[in-house]
Tab-separated table of N, CA and C (backbone and C1' of nucleotides) in Angstrom:
chain	number	residue	atom	x	y	z
A	20	MET	N	127.207	93.423	56.052
A	20	MET	CA	127.060	92.625	54.712
A	20	MET	C	127.829	93.267	53.568
A	21	LEU	N	128.314	92.452	52.676
A	21	LEU	CA	129.102	92.878	51.652
A	21	LEU	C	128.148	93.295	50.531
A	22	GLU	N	126.858	92.808	50.609
A	22	GLU	CA	125.804	93.195	49.664
A	22	GLU	C	125.581	94.619	49.584
A	23	PHE	N	125.380	95.075	50.862
A	23	PHE	CA	125.128	96.544	50.957
A	23	PHE	C	126.234	97.400	50.361
A	24	GLN	N	127.478	97.025	50.586
A	24	GLN	CA	128.586	97.742	50.089
A	24	GLN	C	128.587	97.827	48.534
A	25	SER	N	128.393	96.652	48.066
A	25	SER	CA	128.466	96.470	46.564
A	25	SER	C	127.351	97.237	45.949
A	26	LEU	N	126.215	97.348	46.569
A	26	LEU	CA	125.217	98.139	46.056
A	26	LEU	C	125.513	99.545	46.002
A	27	VAL	N	126.076	99.907	47.168
A	27	VAL	CA	126.522	101.360	47.279
A	27	VAL	C	127.369	101.805	46.099
A	28	LEU	N	128.371	100.910	45.998
A	28	LEU	CA	129.470	101.264	44.923
A	28	LEU	C	128.708	101.264	43.627
A	29	LYS	N	127.916	100.347	43.309
A	29	LYS	CA	127.280	100.124	42.065
A	29	LYS	C	126.473	101.447	41.769
A	30	PHE	N	125.647	101.860	42.693
A	30	PHE	CA	124.838	103.111	42.516
A	30	PHE	C	125.635	104.367	42.259
A	31	VAL	N	126.623	104.483	43.105
A	31	VAL	CA	127.533	105.687	42.990
A	31	VAL	C	128.197	105.778	41.618
A	32	SER	N	128.615	104.686	41.144
A	32	SER	CA	129.257	104.689	39.796
A	32	SER	C	128.206	105.038	38.794
A	33	ALA	N	126.945	104.896	39.066
A	33	ALA	CA	126.033	105.141	38.160
A	33	ALA	C	125.559	106.645	38.035
A	34	VAL	N	126.014	107.437	39.009
A	34	VAL	CA	125.860	108.809	39.002
A	34	VAL	C	126.625	109.483	37.857
A	35	PRO	N	125.848	110.149	36.989
A	35	PRO	CA	126.445	110.805	35.802
A	35	PRO	C	127.377	112.025	36.213
A	36	ARG	N	128.189	112.259	35.405
A	36	ARG	CA	129.206	113.412	35.606
A	36	ARG	C	128.484	114.668	35.701
A	37	GLY	N	128.794	115.531	36.586
A	37	GLY	CA	128.061	116.735	36.744
A	37	GLY	C	126.853	116.736	37.670
A	38	LYS	N	126.634	115.466	38.150
A	38	LYS	CA	125.552	115.418	39.159
A	38	LYS	C	126.026	114.794	40.465
A	39	VAL	N	125.281	114.967	41.439
A	39	VAL	CA	125.616	114.375	42.785
A	39	VAL	C	124.381	113.844	43.364
A	40	THR	N	124.681	113.013	44.455
A	40	THR	CA	123.605	112.430	45.179
A	40	THR	C	123.892	112.616	46.697
A	41	THR	N	122.981	112.222	47.507
A	41	THR	CA	123.292	112.455	48.938
A	41	THR	C	123.378	111.015	49.615
A	42	TYR	N	123.874	110.974	50.811
A	42	TYR	CA	124.119	109.754	51.543
A	42	TYR	C	122.641	109.257	51.852
A	43	LYS	N	121.878	110.114	52.062
A	43	LYS	CA	120.421	109.734	52.463
A	43	LYS	C	119.805	109.135	51.343
A	44	GLU	N	119.637	109.797	50.168
A	44	GLU	CA	119.005	109.220	49.103
A	44	GLU	C	119.585	107.876	48.737
A	45	LEU	N	120.820	107.858	48.725
A	45	LEU	CA	121.514	106.603	48.380
A	45	LEU	C	121.027	105.463	49.254
A	46	ALA	N	121.089	105.777	50.536
A	46	ALA	CA	120.631	104.798	51.492
A	46	ALA	C	119.190	104.440	51.273
A	47	ARG	N	118.435	105.364	51.004
A	47	ARG	CA	117.043	105.076	50.759
A	47	ARG	C	116.863	104.122	49.529
A	48	THR	N	117.588	104.435	48.518
A	48	THR	CA	117.466	103.709	47.352
A	48	THR	C	117.898	102.161	47.567
A	49	LEU	N	118.827	102.013	48.502
A	49	LEU	CA	119.179	100.634	48.813
A	49	LEU	C	118.257	99.940	49.720
A	50	GLY	N	117.201	100.603	50.155
A	50	GLY	CA	116.273	100.105	50.999
A	50	GLY	C	116.529	100.091	52.483
A	51	ARG	N	117.449	100.973	52.770
A	51	ARG	CA	117.768	101.304	54.224
A	51	ARG	C	117.871	102.900	54.539
A	52	PRO	N	116.698	103.376	54.448
A	52	PRO	CA	116.559	104.810	54.556
A	52	PRO	C	117.374	105.535	55.870
A	53	ARG	N	117.659	104.655	56.795
A	53	ARG	CA	118.458	105.272	57.854
A	53	ARG	C	119.733	104.766	57.994
A	54	ALA	N	120.278	104.142	56.936
A	54	ALA	CA	121.589	103.667	56.972
A	54	ALA	C	122.633	104.614	56.223
A	55	TYR	N	122.326	105.981	56.300
A	55	TYR	CA	123.151	106.903	55.600
A	55	TYR	C	124.491	106.891	56.210
A	56	ARG	N	124.646	106.525	57.361
A	56	ARG	CA	125.977	106.436	58.023
A	56	ARG	C	126.861	105.287	57.435
A	57	ALA	N	126.073	104.213	57.305
A	57	ALA	CA	126.700	102.992	56.821
A	57	ALA	C	127.120	103.236	55.388
A	58	VAL	N	126.424	104.054	54.620
A	58	VAL	CA	126.813	104.340	53.275
A	58	VAL	C	128.119	105.037	53.253
A	59	GLY	N	128.270	106.032	54.089
A	59	GLY	CA	129.567	106.772	54.197
A	59	GLY	C	130.692	105.739	54.533
A	60	ASN	N	130.270	104.998	55.445
A	60	ASN	CA	131.289	103.937	55.910
A	60	ASN	C	131.664	103.107	54.750
A	61	ALA	N	130.731	102.584	53.909
A	61	ALA	CA	131.010	101.775	52.771
A	61	ALA	C	131.954	102.550	51.789
A	62	LEU	N	131.655	103.781	51.599
A	62	LEU	CA	132.480	104.571	50.564
A	62	LEU	C	133.869	104.780	51.067
A	63	SER	N	134.013	104.952	52.381
A	63	SER	CA	135.358	105.179	52.952
A	63	SER	C	136.125	103.869	52.681
A	64	LYS	N	135.558	102.777	52.621
A	64	LYS	CA	136.266	101.451	52.444
A	64	LYS	C	136.169	101.052	50.967
A	65	ASN	N	135.959	102.020	50.146
A	65	ASN	CA	135.864	101.918	48.794
A	65	ASN	C	137.079	101.128	48.141
A	66	PRO	N	136.869	99.925	47.630
A	66	PRO	CA	137.936	99.036	47.051
A	66	PRO	C	138.598	99.666	45.866
A	67	ARG	N	137.831	100.446	45.047
A	67	ARG	CA	138.430	101.083	43.910
A	67	ARG	C	138.155	102.569	43.832
A	68	PRO	N	138.855	103.348	44.587
A	68	PRO	CA	138.672	104.815	44.642
A	68	PRO	C	138.807	105.394	43.297
A	69	LEU	N	139.467	104.864	42.389
A	69	LEU	CA	139.642	105.447	41.060
A	69	LEU	C	138.498	105.215	40.160
A	70	GLU	N	137.773	104.069	40.367
A	70	GLU	CA	136.723	103.727	39.484
A	70	GLU	C	135.364	104.130	40.009
A	71	ILE	N	135.350	104.451	41.231
A	71	ILE	CA	134.148	104.992	41.922
A	71	ILE	C	134.088	106.437	42.276
A	72	PRO	N	133.279	107.104	41.729
A	72	PRO	CA	133.111	108.672	42.010
A	72	PRO	C	132.555	108.928	43.385
A	73	CYS	N	133.307	108.613	44.388
A	73	CYS	CA	132.727	108.833	45.708
A	73	CYS	C	132.574	110.296	45.964
A	74	HIS	N	133.227	111.054	45.222
A	74	HIS	CA	133.178	112.589	45.422
A	74	HIS	C	131.828	113.109	44.917
A	75	ARG	N	131.080	112.270	44.305
A	75	ARG	CA	129.758	112.711	43.823
A	75	ARG	C	128.638	112.532	44.874
A	76	VAL	N	129.103	112.047	46.042
A	76	VAL	CA	128.102	111.850	47.092
A	76	VAL	C	128.391	112.976	48.160
A	77	VAL	N	127.361	113.727	48.336
A	77	VAL	CA	127.528	114.859	49.248
A	77	VAL	C	126.478	114.763	50.466
A	78	ARG	N	126.520	115.655	51.371
A	78	ARG	CA	125.574	115.671	52.471
A	78	ARG	C	124.284	116.263	52.049
A	79	SER	N	123.221	115.948	52.743
A	79	SER	CA	121.880	116.399	52.471
A	79	SER	C	121.739	117.886	52.668
A	80	ASP	N	122.548	118.491	53.443
A	80	ASP	CA	122.371	119.966	53.688
A	80	ASP	C	123.171	120.743	52.679
A	81	GLY	N	123.733	120.051	51.727
A	81	GLY	CA	124.576	120.743	50.619
A	81	GLY	C	126.030	120.849	50.904
A	82	LYS	N	126.479	120.376	52.057
A	82	LYS	CA	127.877	120.457	52.382
A	82	LYS	C	128.610	119.358	51.603
A	83	ILE	N	129.806	119.602	51.316
A	83	ILE	CA	130.595	118.521	50.525
A	83	ILE	C	130.764	117.256	51.323
A	84	GLY	N	131.001	117.471	52.621
A	84	GLY	CA	131.163	116.296	53.416
A	84	GLY	C	132.694	115.947	53.466
A	85	GLY	N	132.930	114.748	53.865
A	85	GLY	CA	134.323	114.297	53.894
A	85	GLY	C	134.812	113.581	52.714
A	86	TYR	N	135.999	113.167	52.675
A	86	TYR	CA	136.536	112.358	51.535
A	86	TYR	C	137.811	111.664	51.948
A	87	LYS	N	137.996	110.491	51.329
A	87	LYS	CA	139.331	109.729	51.635
A	87	LYS	C	140.542	110.520	51.498
A	88	PHE	N	140.548	111.238	50.364
A	88	PHE	CA	141.746	111.973	50.050
A	88	PHE	C	141.637	113.509	50.429
A	89	GLY	N	140.763	113.821	51.343
A	89	GLY	CA	140.668	115.217	51.678
A	89	GLY	C	139.427	115.986	51.089
A	90	SER	N	138.643	116.659	51.821
A	90	SER	CA	137.536	117.301	51.220
A	90	SER	C	137.946	118.328	50.227
A	91	GLU	N	138.999	118.912	50.250
A	91	GLU	CA	139.473	119.899	49.260
A	91	GLU	C	139.473	119.263	47.924
A	92	ARG	N	140.121	118.069	47.914
A	92	ARG	CA	140.318	117.356	46.626
A	92	ARG	C	138.918	116.990	46.132
A	93	LYS	N	137.945	116.686	47.015
A	93	LYS	CA	136.668	116.382	46.595
A	93	LYS	C	135.948	117.556	45.956
A	94	ALA	N	136.024	118.710	46.626
A	94	ALA	CA	135.381	119.912	46.033
A	94	ALA	C	136.115	120.213	44.731
A	95	LYS	N	137.304	120.102	44.597
A	95	LYS	CA	138.038	120.408	43.377
A	95	LYS	C	137.383	119.554	42.296
A	96	LEU	N	137.320	118.257	42.420
A	96	LEU	CA	136.827	117.281	41.416
A	96	LEU	C	135.459	117.715	41.066
A	97	LEU	N	134.563	118.139	42.079
A	97	LEU	CA	133.194	118.507	41.749
A	97	LEU	C	133.138	119.722	40.921
A	98	ILE	N	133.989	120.670	41.157
A	98	ILE	CA	134.123	121.851	40.337
A	98	ILE	C	134.449	121.534	39.025
A	99	GLU	N	135.424	120.650	38.819
A	99	GLU	CA	135.912	120.231	37.522
A	99	GLU	C	134.779	119.476	36.684
A	100	GLU	N	133.750	119.109	37.372
A	100	GLU	CA	132.629	118.400	36.674
A	100	GLU	C	131.537	119.435	36.388
A	101	GLY	N	131.786	120.669	36.701
A	101	GLY	CA	130.842	121.678	36.395
A	101	GLY	C	129.887	122.048	37.501
A	102	ILE	N	130.169	121.511	38.717
A	102	ILE	CA	129.341	121.846	39.861
A	102	ILE	C	129.903	123.009	40.648
A	103	GLU	N	129.029	124.050	40.893
A	103	GLU	CA	129.577	125.159	41.647
A	103	GLU	C	129.620	124.809	43.097
A	104	VAL	N	130.807	125.063	43.602
A	104	VAL	CA	130.988	124.892	45.076
A	104	VAL	C	131.397	126.249	45.776
A	105	LYS	N	130.412	126.702	46.512
A	105	LYS	CA	130.725	127.975	47.190
A	105	LYS	C	130.708	127.800	48.679
A	106	GLY	N	131.813	128.329	49.269
A	106	GLY	CA	131.991	128.175	50.647
A	106	GLY	C	131.793	126.811	51.259
A	107	GLY	N	132.412	125.920	50.457
A	107	GLY	CA	132.414	124.528	50.921
A	107	GLY	C	131.084	123.800	50.801
A	108	LYS	N	130.163	124.533	50.092
A	108	LYS	CA	128.812	123.980	49.840
A	108	LYS	C	128.485	123.972	48.407
A	109	LEU	N	127.421	123.369	48.094
A	109	LEU	CA	126.941	123.367	46.601
A	109	LEU	C	125.416	123.453	46.567
A	110	GLU	N	124.972	123.785	45.397
A	110	GLU	CA	123.412	123.922	45.199
A	110	GLU	C	122.987	122.520	44.908
A	111	LEU	N	122.493	121.821	46.050
A	111	LEU	CA	121.970	120.575	45.951
A	111	LEU	C	120.769	120.445	45.014
A	112	LYS	N	119.816	121.338	45.170
A	112	LYS	CA	118.666	121.331	44.291
A	112	LYS	C	118.947	121.210	42.805
A	113	LYS	N	120.033	121.864	42.446
A	113	LYS	CA	120.403	121.981	41.059
A	113	LYS	C	121.123	120.667	40.562
A	114	TYR	N	121.944	120.100	41.332
A	114	TYR	CA	122.765	118.976	40.849
A	114	TYR	C	122.354	117.611	41.431
A	115	MET	N	121.345	117.672	42.307
A	115	MET	CA	120.955	116.319	42.886
A	115	MET	C	120.451	115.448	41.821
A	116	PHE	N	120.952	114.239	41.882
A	116	PHE	CA	120.560	113.159	40.911
A	116	PHE	C	119.859	112.112	41.677
A	117	ARG	N	118.649	111.806	41.223
A	117	ARG	CA	117.846	110.721	41.883
A	117	ARG	C	117.863	109.469	41.087
A	118	PHE	N	118.018	108.377	41.694
A	118	PHE	CA	118.043	107.078	40.999
A	118	PHE	C	116.585	106.809	40.664
A	119	LYS	N	116.062	105.670	40.760
A	119	LYS	CA	114.619	105.476	40.446
A	119	LYS	C	113.798	105.974	41.578
A	120	LYS	N	112.723	105.350	41.802
A	120	LYS	CA	111.873	105.650	42.857
A	120	LYS	C	110.890	106.678	42.559
B	18	DG	P	125.071	86.298	69.977
B	18	DG	O5'	126.179	87.249	70.731
B	18	DG	C5'	126.460	86.961	72.086
B	18	DG	C4'	127.025	88.188	72.685
B	18	DG	C3'	126.302	89.445	72.342
B	18	DG	O3'	126.445	90.377	73.347
B	18	DG	C1'	128.400	89.683	71.429
B	19	DC	P	125.594	91.673	73.393
B	19	DC	O5'	126.661	92.684	73.853
B	19	DC	C5'	127.811	92.211	74.674
B	19	DC	C4'	128.838	93.396	74.779
B	19	DC	C3'	128.259	94.719	74.564
B	19	DC	O3'	128.888	95.649	75.340
B	19	DC	C1'	129.709	94.364	72.839
B	20	DT	P	128.614	97.202	75.422
B	20	DT	O5'	129.836	97.839	74.598
B	20	DT	C5'	131.146	97.489	75.045
B	20	DT	C4'	132.194	98.218	74.337
B	20	DT	C3'	131.809	99.788	74.293
B	20	DT	O3'	133.033	100.542	74.384
B	20	DT	C1'	132.043	98.909	72.067
B	21	DC	P	132.982	102.099	74.336
B	21	DC	O5'	133.631	102.451	72.830
B	21	DC	C5'	134.589	101.595	72.390
B	21	DC	C4'	135.026	102.128	71.067
B	21	DC	C3'	134.722	103.607	70.792
B	21	DC	O3'	135.938	104.144	70.113
B	21	DC	C1'	133.885	102.254	69.155
B	22	DT	P	136.009	105.725	69.873
B	22	DT	O5'	136.027	105.782	68.304
B	22	DT	C5'	136.672	104.845	67.516
B	22	DT	C4'	136.242	104.855	66.114
B	22	DT	C3'	135.847	106.251	65.617
B	22	DT	O3'	136.430	106.488	64.364
B	22	DT	C1'	134.196	104.775	65.121
B	23	DG	P	136.947	107.895	63.760
B	23	DG	O5'	136.414	107.842	62.305
B	23	DG	C5'	135.080	107.989	62.104
B	23	DG	C4'	134.805	107.457	60.747
B	23	DG	C3'	134.091	108.450	59.832
B	23	DG	O3'	134.182	108.009	58.495
B	23	DG	C1'	132.527	106.868	60.613
B	24	DG	P	135.517	108.510	57.566
B	24	DG	O5'	134.923	109.674	56.890
B	24	DG	C5'	134.087	110.663	57.459
B	24	DG	C4'	133.358	111.481	56.450
B	24	DG	C3'	131.925	110.939	56.218
B	24	DG	O3'	131.048	112.077	55.918
B	24	DG	C1'	133.114	110.752	54.269
B	25	DC	P	130.385	112.637	57.085
B	25	DC	O5'	128.866	112.038	57.152
B	25	DC	C5'	128.428	111.226	56.147
B	25	DC	C4'	126.881	111.099	56.289
B	25	DC	C3'	126.157	112.411	56.302
B	25	DC	O3'	124.967	112.337	55.617
B	25	DC	C1'	125.674	111.470	58.288
B	26	DA	P	124.069	113.621	55.429
B	26	DA	O5'	122.885	113.370	56.526
B	26	DA	C5'	122.027	112.177	56.414
B	26	DA	C4'	120.827	112.400	57.253
B	26	DA	C3'	120.161	113.633	57.177
B	26	DA	O3'	118.715	113.438	57.306
B	26	DA	C1'	120.855	113.456	59.342
B	27	DA	P	117.701	114.592	56.824
B	27	DA	O5'	117.006	114.860	58.244
B	27	DA	C5'	116.770	113.739	59.125
B	27	DA	C4'	116.213	114.261	60.369
B	27	DA	C3'	115.434	115.669	60.396
B	27	DA	O3'	114.326	115.607	61.143
B	27	DA	C1'	117.335	115.832	61.858
B	28	DA	P	113.420	116.884	61.401
B	28	DA	O5'	113.707	117.125	62.972
B	28	DA	C5'	113.832	116.039	63.861
B	28	DA	C4'	114.249	116.548	65.263
B	28	DA	C3'	113.538	117.784	65.645
B	28	DA	O3'	113.209	117.756	67.085
B	28	DA	C1'	115.814	118.173	65.598
B	29	DT	P	112.446	118.913	67.790
B	29	DT	O5'	113.599	119.759	68.607
B	29	DT	C5'	114.651	119.015	69.182
B	29	DT	C4'	115.483	119.879	69.934
B	29	DT	C3'	115.007	121.250	70.388
B	29	DT	O3'	115.519	121.460	71.720
B	29	DT	C1'	116.914	121.549	68.969
B	30	DG	P	114.917	122.802	72.522
B	30	DG	O5'	116.256	123.690	72.494
B	30	DG	C5'	117.458	123.295	73.168
B	30	DG	C4'	118.534	124.312	73.125
B	30	DG	C3'	118.009	125.780	73.418
B	30	DG	O3'	118.958	126.491	74.049
B	30	DG	C1'	118.897	125.703	71.203
C	30	DA	P	121.810	129.802	55.871
C	30	DA	O5'	122.227	130.534	57.162
C	30	DA	C5'	123.238	131.581	57.090
C	30	DA	C4'	124.024	131.379	58.322
C	30	DA	C3'	124.801	130.096	58.422
C	30	DA	O3'	126.121	130.254	59.008
C	30	DA	C1'	123.442	130.287	60.350
C	31	DC	P	126.913	128.891	59.046
C	31	DC	O5'	127.039	128.634	60.618
C	31	DC	C5'	127.631	129.634	61.490
C	31	DC	C4'	127.723	129.140	62.921
C	31	DC	C3'	128.498	127.669	62.943
C	31	DC	O3'	129.145	127.663	64.102
C	31	DC	C1'	126.195	127.610	63.802
C	32	DA	P	130.018	126.326	64.480
C	32	DA	O5'	129.139	125.836	65.713
C	32	DA	C5'	128.999	126.572	66.829
C	32	DA	C4'	128.511	125.824	68.065
C	32	DA	C3'	129.177	124.511	68.199
C	32	DA	O3'	129.408	124.167	69.557
C	32	DA	C1'	126.820	124.139	67.724
C	33	DT	P	129.894	122.770	70.097
C	33	DT	O5'	128.538	122.093	70.366
C	33	DT	C5'	127.567	122.833	71.241
C	33	DT	C4'	126.470	121.915	71.638
C	33	DT	C3'	126.787	120.487	71.948
C	33	DT	O3'	126.171	120.054	73.171
C	33	DT	C1'	125.221	120.403	70.325
C	34	DT	P	126.284	118.565	73.645
C	34	DT	O5'	124.908	117.984	72.998
C	34	DT	C5'	123.672	118.518	73.270
C	34	DT	C4'	122.547	117.543	72.904
C	34	DT	C3'	122.802	116.155	73.325
C	34	DT	O3'	121.592	115.640	73.898
C	34	DT	C1'	122.550	116.218	71.014
C	35	DT	P	121.564	114.047	74.201
C	35	DT	O5'	120.864	113.470	72.956
C	35	DT	C5'	119.603	113.924	72.464
C	35	DT	C4'	119.137	113.082	71.397
C	35	DT	C3'	119.235	111.573	71.626
C	35	DT	O3'	118.055	110.918	71.212
C	35	DT	C1'	120.321	112.085	69.671
C	36	DG	P	117.933	109.367	71.574
C	36	DG	O5'	117.748	108.688	70.031
C	36	DG	C5'	117.041	109.458	69.075
C	36	DG	C4'	117.348	108.955	67.627
C	36	DG	C3'	117.652	107.446	67.588
C	36	DG	O3'	116.843	106.874	66.500
C	36	DG	C1'	119.455	108.616	66.617
C	37	DC	P	116.602	105.335	66.424
C	37	DC	O5'	117.018	105.080	64.914
C	37	DC	C5'	118.001	105.948	64.307
C	37	DC	C4'	118.671	105.275	63.175
C	37	DC	C3'	118.745	103.785	63.368
C	37	DC	O3'	118.721	103.061	62.120
C	37	DC	C1'	120.882	104.802	63.364
C	38	DC	P	118.628	101.479	62.122
C	38	DC	O5'	119.889	101.139	61.236
C	38	DC	C5'	120.003	101.653	59.921
C	38	DC	C4'	121.338	101.274	59.299
C	38	DC	C3'	121.711	99.861	59.505
C	38	DC	O3'	122.210	99.256	58.299
C	38	DC	C1'	123.430	101.240	60.351
C	39	DA	P	122.460	97.672	58.297
C	39	DA	O5'	124.024	97.722	58.157
C	39	DA	C5'	124.549	98.481	57.122
C	39	DA	C4'	126.122	98.474	57.251
C	39	DA	C3'	126.750	96.987	57.505
C	39	DA	O3'	127.907	96.800	56.635
C	39	DA	C1'	127.459	98.455	59.169
C	40	DG	P	128.695	95.459	56.543
C	40	DG	O5'	130.016	95.949	57.183
C	40	DG	C5'	130.800	97.052	56.625
C	40	DG	C4'	132.033	97.218	57.412
C	40	DG	C3'	132.910	96.115	57.632
C	40	DG	O3'	134.272	96.460	57.508
C	40	DG	C1'	132.235	97.082	59.739
C	41	DA	P	135.472	95.361	57.741
C	41	DA	O5'	136.055	95.821	59.096
C	41	DA	C5'	136.436	97.166	59.240
C	41	DA	C4'	137.101	97.333	60.627
C	41	DA	C3'	138.029	96.110	61.035
C	41	DA	O3'	139.169	96.762	61.682
C	41	DA	C1'	136.294	96.377	62.592
C	42	DG	P	140.350	95.648	62.029
C	42	DG	O5'	140.226	95.536	63.588
C	42	DG	C5'	140.302	96.831	64.450
C	42	DG	C4'	140.003	96.404	65.865
C	42	DG	C3'	140.850	95.167	66.317
C	42	DG	O3'	141.387	95.386	67.613
C	42	DG	C1'	138.582	94.855	66.673
DNA sequence: GCTCTGGCAAATG
DNA sequence: ACATTTGCCAGAG
């Protein structure tokens, strides 16, 4: 459904600079706690890569995860936003942003 | 309608 | 901490 995707994009763009969220949390916020894969799928098909900060969505274990334009690019962007990325990972506890709930 | 593939997660070894 | 296995959702063909 396109609803799901739209929602994903919407929430991701709501993530403030310097913060990140996980695929899982995002999925849960959308009402589909186990649709984390679908979330990644939706982001990969992101219609506006420039307007949507897909790089602010990371894995639950703290790893950067993948990215349309390469994980290196993603890590770089995150660092530029003030997020420390060490060894391809980051401090999730510190930068995790939760929507409502 | 079924199979395959993903920017994944959690459990297991 | 790392690798493998299993589960799960949505889109594409």
